[in-house]
């Protein structure tokens, strides 16, 4: 366990909050959570649950009412047809992923994932005593895996293909046809697919989400991970869920029963209300994210030396700043994504996340889960302090 690293995104966020507490006026664009408040109808459901004394243990798997809502959601939104026994509610989608990976992997197994990846993918894989196998993707191809790359990465030790769309950190969204092309590689292989779809509701430019688990030949080998954190601005409520093969879900449930037991009863009541809402708050949030995205991309693409694609989902831009490496300002040398971000924190009072945390040291991640005023000021500071590097 000594090889397991702290989450770099949480570490950066913690550093920024500490500096802010010390009085430093840092504009943080490191957040992996919406800057919107949880909708009132969801909060009301939680308050009602408390007043009705729904404060006891629930079944490890989750409350029957919430599980039924998840089954209906998967059916309606994802063309995934589950029964209650196919669902496990956990304390956040991260725990859902953690449980499933530990249930699937044995020592020495290989888990294929793409880079850039969410910071926890390799570390959870290592905790499961498996080996991360990284497929490097390129900004020129919008950070997407080509089927030939997937084919080359598969060995007799491959146990899991860990897939994420829309992507954190890149905002990449795979189309249905692109997913079908990847599926062609996987259909004849004895490999499980774990599909992280937590950002599925945050899409732009008419993009449509497609779940790889809805492909008939893969449905029994796919576990779909989702939750309420991103779509409903509920990161602190800590509710995620997994849907998949009942035998895998049972193993994951057994594991959870010996760790955290059930997810919070109050949070489950709130999440149940979220899934049964009309979605208007999601639409408003996505509309605002789209305005911010458009502004950021336009501004970043106007800066000489920055390479920025247009993200199609989530609320991040992941842009290449490597043209600014091997430059300096006063005694501050920029040589990689960490020193680049340290330079901006210390000199420009801007908080970004170094790309090395996601497996790509040429880039940095900027979240647009921040006000437009902060974004405009942040971009202005970025331009000013990039000009000082020489």
Coordinates of N, CA and C in Angstrom, one line a residue, residues 170-298:
X170 N -10.5 15.5 -19.9 CA -10.4 16.1 -21.2 C -11.7 16.7 -21.7
X171 N -12.8 16.2 -21.2 CA -14.1 16.6 -21.8 C -14.4 15.9 -23.1
X172 N -13.6 14.9 -23.4 CA -13.8 14.1 -24.6 C -15.1 13.3 -24.5
X173 N -15.9 13.2 -25.6 CA -17.1 12.4 -25.6 C -17.0 11.5 -26.8
X174 N -17.1 10.2 -26.6 CA -17.1 9.2 -27.6 C -18.5 9.1 -28.3
X175 N -18.6 9.1 -29.6 CA -19.8 9.0 -30.3 C -20.3 7.5 -30.2
X176 N -21.5 7.2 -30.6 CA -22.0 5.9 -30.6 C -21.2 5.0 -31.6
X177 N -20.9 5.6 -32.8 CA -20.1 4.8 -33.8 C -18.7 4.5 -33.3
X178 N -18.1 5.4 -32.6 CA -16.7 5.2 -32.0 C -16.8 4.1 -31.0
X179 N -17.8 4.1 -30.1 CA -17.9 3.1 -29.1 C -18.2 1.7 -29.7
X180 N -19.0 1.7 -30.8 CA -19.2 0.4 -31.5 C -17.9 -0.1 -32.1
X181 N -17.1 0.8 -32.6 CA -15.8 0.4 -33.1 C -14.9 -0.3 -32.1
X182 N -14.9 0.3 -30.9 CA -14.1 -0.3 -29.8 C -14.8 -1.6 -29.3
X183 N -16.1 -1.6 -29.4 CA -16.8 -2.9 -29.0 C -16.4 -4.0 -29.9
X184 N -16.2 -3.8 -31.2 CA -15.8 -4.8 -32.1 C -14.5 -5.5 -31.7
X185 N -13.6 -4.8 -31.0 CA -12.4 -5.3 -30.5 C -12.7 -6.2 -29.3
X186 N -13.6 -5.8 -28.5 CA -13.9 -6.4 -27.2 C -14.8 -7.6 -27.3
X187 N -15.7 -7.7 -28.3 CA -16.7 -8.7 -28.3 C -16.2 -10.1 -28.2
X188 N -15.1 -10.4 -28.9 CA -14.6 -11.8 -28.9 C -13.5 -12.0 -27.8
X189 N -13.3 -11.0 -26.9 CA -12.3 -11.2 -25.9 C -13.0 -11.4 -24.5
X190 N -12.3 -12.2 -23.7 CA -12.9 -12.5 -22.3 C -12.4 -11.4 -21.4
X191 N -13.0 -10.2 -21.6 CA -12.6 -9.1 -20.8 C -13.8 -8.4 -20.3
X192 N -13.8 -7.9 -19.0 CA -14.8 -7.1 -18.4 C -14.7 -5.6 -18.8
X193 N -15.8 -4.9 -18.9 CA -15.7 -3.5 -19.2 C -16.3 -2.8 -18.0
X194 N -15.6 -1.8 -17.4 CA -16.1 -1.0 -16.4 C -16.3 0.4 -17.0
X195 N -17.5 0.9 -17.1 CA -17.8 2.2 -17.8 C -18.2 3.2 -16.8
X196 N -17.3 4.3 -16.7 CA -17.6 5.4 -15.8 C -18.3 6.5 -16.6
X197 N -19.6 6.7 -16.2 CA -20.5 7.6 -17.0 C -21.0 8.7 -16.1
X198 N -20.3 9.1 -15.1 CA -20.7 10.1 -14.1 C -21.0 11.4 -14.7
X199 N -20.4 11.8 -15.9 CA -20.7 13.1 -16.5 C -21.7 13.0 -17.7
X200 N -22.5 11.9 -17.8 CA -23.3 11.7 -18.9 C -24.3 12.8 -19.2
X201 N -24.7 13.6 -18.2 CA -25.7 14.6 -18.4 C -25.1 16.0 -18.9
X202 N -23.8 16.1 -18.8 CA -23.2 17.4 -19.1 C -22.5 17.3 -20.5
X203 N -23.3 17.6 -21.5 CA -22.9 17.4 -22.9 C -23.2 18.7 -23.6
X204 N -22.4 19.0 -24.7 CA -22.6 20.2 -25.5 C -22.7 19.9 -27.0
X205 N -23.1 20.9 -27.7 CA -23.1 20.9 -29.2 C -23.9 19.7 -29.7
X206 N -25.0 19.3 -29.0 CA -25.8 18.3 -29.5 C -25.3 16.9 -29.3
X207 N -24.2 16.7 -28.6 CA -23.7 15.4 -28.4 C -24.7 14.5 -27.6
X208 N -24.7 13.2 -27.9 CA -25.6 12.2 -27.2 C -24.8 11.2 -26.5
X209 N -25.2 10.8 -25.3 CA -24.5 9.8 -24.6 C -24.9 8.4 -25.0
X210 N -24.0 7.5 -25.1 CA -24.2 6.2 -25.5 C -23.5 5.3 -24.5
X211 N -24.2 4.3 -23.9 CA -23.6 3.4 -22.9 C -23.1 2.1 -23.6
X212 N -21.9 1.8 -23.4 CA -21.3 0.7 -24.0 C -22.0 -0.6 -23.5
X213 N -22.5 -0.6 -22.3 CA -23.2 -1.8 -21.7 C -24.5 -2.1 -22.4
X214 N -25.0 -1.2 -23.2 CA -26.2 -1.5 -24.0 C -26.0 -2.3 -25.2
X215 N -24.8 -2.6 -25.5 CA -24.4 -3.5 -26.7 C -24.7 -4.9 -26.2
X216 N -25.5 -5.6 -26.9 CA -26.0 -7.0 -26.5 C -24.8 -7.9 -26.2
X217 N -23.8 -7.9 -27.0 CA -22.7 -8.9 -26.8 C -21.8 -8.5 -25.6
X218 N -22.0 -7.3 -25.1 CA -21.1 -6.9 -23.9 C -21.9 -6.7 -22.6
X219 N -23.2 -6.7 -22.7 CA -24.0 -6.3 -21.5 C -23.7 -7.2 -20.3
X220 N -23.4 -8.5 -20.4 CA -23.2 -9.3 -19.3 C -21.8 -9.1 -18.7
X221 N -20.9 -8.5 -19.5 CA -19.5 -8.2 -19.0 C -19.3 -6.8 -18.7
X222 N -20.3 -6.0 -18.7 CA -20.1 -4.5 -18.5 C -20.7 -4.1 -17.2
X223 N -20.0 -3.4 -16.4 CA -20.5 -2.7 -15.2 C -20.5 -1.2 -15.4
X224 N -21.7 -0.6 -15.3 CA -21.8 0.8 -15.5 C -21.8 1.6 -14.2
X225 N -20.9 2.6 -14.1 CA -20.8 3.4 -12.8 C -21.4 4.7 -13.1
X226 N -22.2 5.2 -12.1 CA -22.8 6.5 -12.2 C -23.1 7.0 -10.8
X227 N -23.8 8.1 -10.7 CA -24.1 8.7 -9.5 C -24.8 10.1 -9.6
X228 N -25.0 10.8 -8.6 CA -25.7 12.0 -8.6 C -24.8 13.3 -8.4
X229 N -23.6 13.1 -8.2 CA -22.7 14.2 -7.8 C -22.6 15.3 -8.8
X230 N -22.4 14.9 -10.1 CA -22.1 16.0 -11.1 C -23.4 16.5 -11.7
X231 N -24.3 15.7 -12.1 CA -25.5 16.1 -12.7 C -26.4 17.0 -11.8
X232 N -26.4 16.6 -10.5 CA -27.3 17.3 -9.6 C -26.6 18.2 -8.6
X233 N -25.3 18.4 -8.8 CA -24.6 19.3 -7.8 C -24.7 18.7 -6.4
X234 N -24.3 17.4 -6.3 CA -24.5 16.7 -5.0 C -23.2 16.0 -4.6
X235 N -22.1 16.6 -4.9 CA -20.8 16.0 -4.5 C -20.7 15.6 -3.1
X236 N -21.1 16.5 -2.2 CA -21.0 16.2 -0.7 C -21.9 15.2 -0.2
X237 N -23.0 14.8 -0.9 CA -23.9 13.9 -0.5 C -23.4 12.4 -0.5
X238 N -22.4 12.2 -1.4 CA -21.7 11.0 -1.5 C -22.6 9.8 -1.9
X239 N -23.2 9.8 -3.1 CA -24.0 8.7 -3.6 C -23.6 8.4 -5.0
X240 N -23.2 7.1 -5.1 CA -22.9 6.6 -6.5 C -23.6 5.2 -6.6
X241 N -23.6 4.7 -7.8 CA -24.2 3.4 -7.9 C -23.6 2.6 -9.1
X242 N -23.7 1.3 -9.0 CA -23.2 0.5 -10.1 C -24.3 -0.4 -10.6
X243 N -24.3 -0.7 -11.9 CA -25.3 -1.6 -12.5 C -24.6 -2.6 -13.4
X244 N -24.9 -3.9 -13.2 CA -24.2 -4.9 -14.0 C -24.6 -6.3 -13.6
X245 N -23.8 -7.2 -14.1 CA -24.0 -8.7 -13.9 C -24.2 -8.9 -12.4
X246 N -25.3 -9.7 -12.1 CA -25.6 -9.9 -10.7 C -24.5 -10.5 -9.8
X247 N -23.7 -11.4 -10.5 CA -22.7 -12.0 -9.7 C -21.6 -11.1 -9.3
X248 N -21.3 -10.1 -10.2 CA -20.3 -9.1 -9.9 C -20.8 -8.2 -8.9
X249 N -22.0 -7.8 -9.0 CA -22.7 -6.9 -8.0 C -22.7 -7.5 -6.7
X250 N -23.0 -8.8 -6.6 CA -23.0 -9.5 -5.3 C -21.6 -9.5 -4.7
X251 N -20.6 -9.7 -5.4 CA -19.2 -9.7 -4.9 C -18.9 -8.3 -4.4
X252 N -19.3 -7.3 -5.1 CA -19.0 -5.9 -4.7 C -19.8 -5.6 -3.5
X253 N -21.0 -6.1 -3.4 CA -21.9 -5.8 -2.2 C -21.3 -6.5 -1.0
X254 N -20.8 -7.7 -1.1 CA -20.1 -8.4 0.0 C -18.9 -7.6 0.5
X255 N -18.2 -7.1 -0.4 CA -17.0 -6.2 -0.1 C -17.5 -5.0 0.7
X256 N -18.5 -4.3 0.2 CA -19.0 -3.1 0.8 C -19.5 -3.4 2.2
X257 N -20.1 -4.6 2.4 CA -20.7 -5.0 3.7 C -19.6 -5.1 4.8
X258 N -18.4 -5.3 4.4 CA -17.3 -5.4 5.3 C -16.5 -4.1 5.4
X259 N -16.9 -3.1 4.8 CA -16.2 -1.8 4.8 C -17.2 -0.7 5.3
X260 N -17.9 -0.1 4.5 CA -18.8 1.0 4.9 C -20.2 0.7 5.2
X261 N -20.6 -0.6 4.9 CA -22.0 -1.0 4.9 C -22.8 -0.1 4.0
X262 N -24.0 0.3 4.4 CA -24.8 1.1 3.4 C -24.4 2.5 3.3
X263 N -24.8 3.1 2.2 CA -24.6 4.6 2.0 C -25.6 5.3 2.9
X264 N -25.4 6.6 3.2 CA -26.2 7.3 4.1 C -27.7 7.2 3.7
X265 N -28.5 6.9 4.6 CA -30.0 6.8 4.4 C -30.6 8.1 3.9
X266 N -30.1 9.2 4.5 CA -30.6 10.6 4.2 C -30.2 10.9 2.7
X267 N -28.9 10.6 2.4 CA -28.5 10.9 1.1 C -29.2 10.1 0.0
X268 N -29.5 8.8 0.4 CA -30.3 8.0 -0.6 C -31.6 8.6 -0.9
X269 N -32.3 9.1 0.2 CA -33.6 9.7 0.0 C -33.5 11.0 -0.9
X270 N -32.4 11.7 -0.7 CA -32.2 12.9 -1.6 C -31.9 12.5 -3.0
X271 N -31.1 11.5 -3.2 CA -30.7 11.0 -4.5 C -31.9 10.4 -5.2
X272 N -32.8 9.8 -4.5 CA -34.0 9.2 -5.1 C -34.9 10.4 -5.7
X273 N -35.0 11.4 -4.9 CA -35.7 12.6 -5.4 C -35.0 13.2 -6.6
X274 N -33.7 13.2 -6.6 CA -33.0 13.7 -7.8 C -33.3 13.0 -9.1
X275 N -33.3 11.6 -9.0 CA -33.6 10.8 -10.2 C -35.0 10.9 -10.7
X276 N -35.9 11.4 -9.8 CA -37.3 11.5 -10.2 C -37.7 12.9 -10.5
X277 N -36.7 13.8 -10.6 CA -37.0 15.2 -10.9 C -37.3 15.4 -12.4
X278 N -37.6 16.6 -12.8 CA -37.9 16.9 -14.2 C -36.7 17.3 -15.0
X279 N -35.5 17.4 -14.4 CA -34.3 17.7 -15.1 C -34.1 19.1 -15.5
X280 N -35.0 20.0 -15.1 CA -34.8 21.4 -15.5 C -33.6 22.1 -14.9
X281 N -33.2 21.7 -13.7 CA -32.0 22.3 -13.1 C -30.8 21.8 -13.8
X282 N -30.8 20.6 -14.3 CA -29.6 20.1 -15.1 C -29.5 20.9 -16.4
X283 N -30.6 21.2 -17.1 CA -30.5 21.9 -18.3 C -30.0 23.3 -18.1
X284 N -30.4 24.0 -17.0 CA -29.9 25.3 -16.7 C -28.4 25.3 -16.4
X285 N -28.0 24.3 -15.6 CA -26.6 24.2 -15.3 C -25.7 24.0 -16.6
X286 N -26.2 23.1 -17.4 CA -25.4 22.8 -18.6 C -25.4 24.0 -19.6
X287 N -26.5 24.7 -19.6 CA -26.5 25.9 -20.4 C -25.4 26.9 -19.9
X288 N -25.3 27.1 -18.6 CA -24.3 28.0 -18.1 C -22.9 27.5 -18.3
X289 N -22.7 26.2 -18.1 CA -21.4 25.6 -18.4 C -21.0 25.8 -19.8
X290 N -22.0 25.7 -20.7 CA -21.7 25.9 -22.2 C -21.2 27.3 -22.4
X291 N -21.8 28.3 -21.8 CA -21.4 29.7 -22.0 C -19.9 29.9 -21.5
X292 N -19.6 29.3 -20.4 CA -18.3 29.4 -19.8 C -17.3 28.7 -20.7
X293 N -17.6 27.5 -21.2 CA -16.8 26.7 -22.0 C -16.4 27.5 -23.3
X294 N -17.5 28.0 -23.9 CA -17.2 28.8 -25.2 C -16.3 29.9 -25.0
X295 N -16.4 30.6 -23.9 CA -15.5 31.8 -23.6 C -14.1 31.3 -23.4
X296 N -13.9 30.3 -22.5 CA -12.6 29.8 -22.2 C -11.9 29.3 -23.5
X297 N -12.6 28.4 -24.2 CA -11.9 27.9 -25.4 C -11.5 29.0 -26.4
X298 N -12.4 29.9 -26.6 CA -12.1 31.0 -27.5 C -10.9 31.8 -27.1

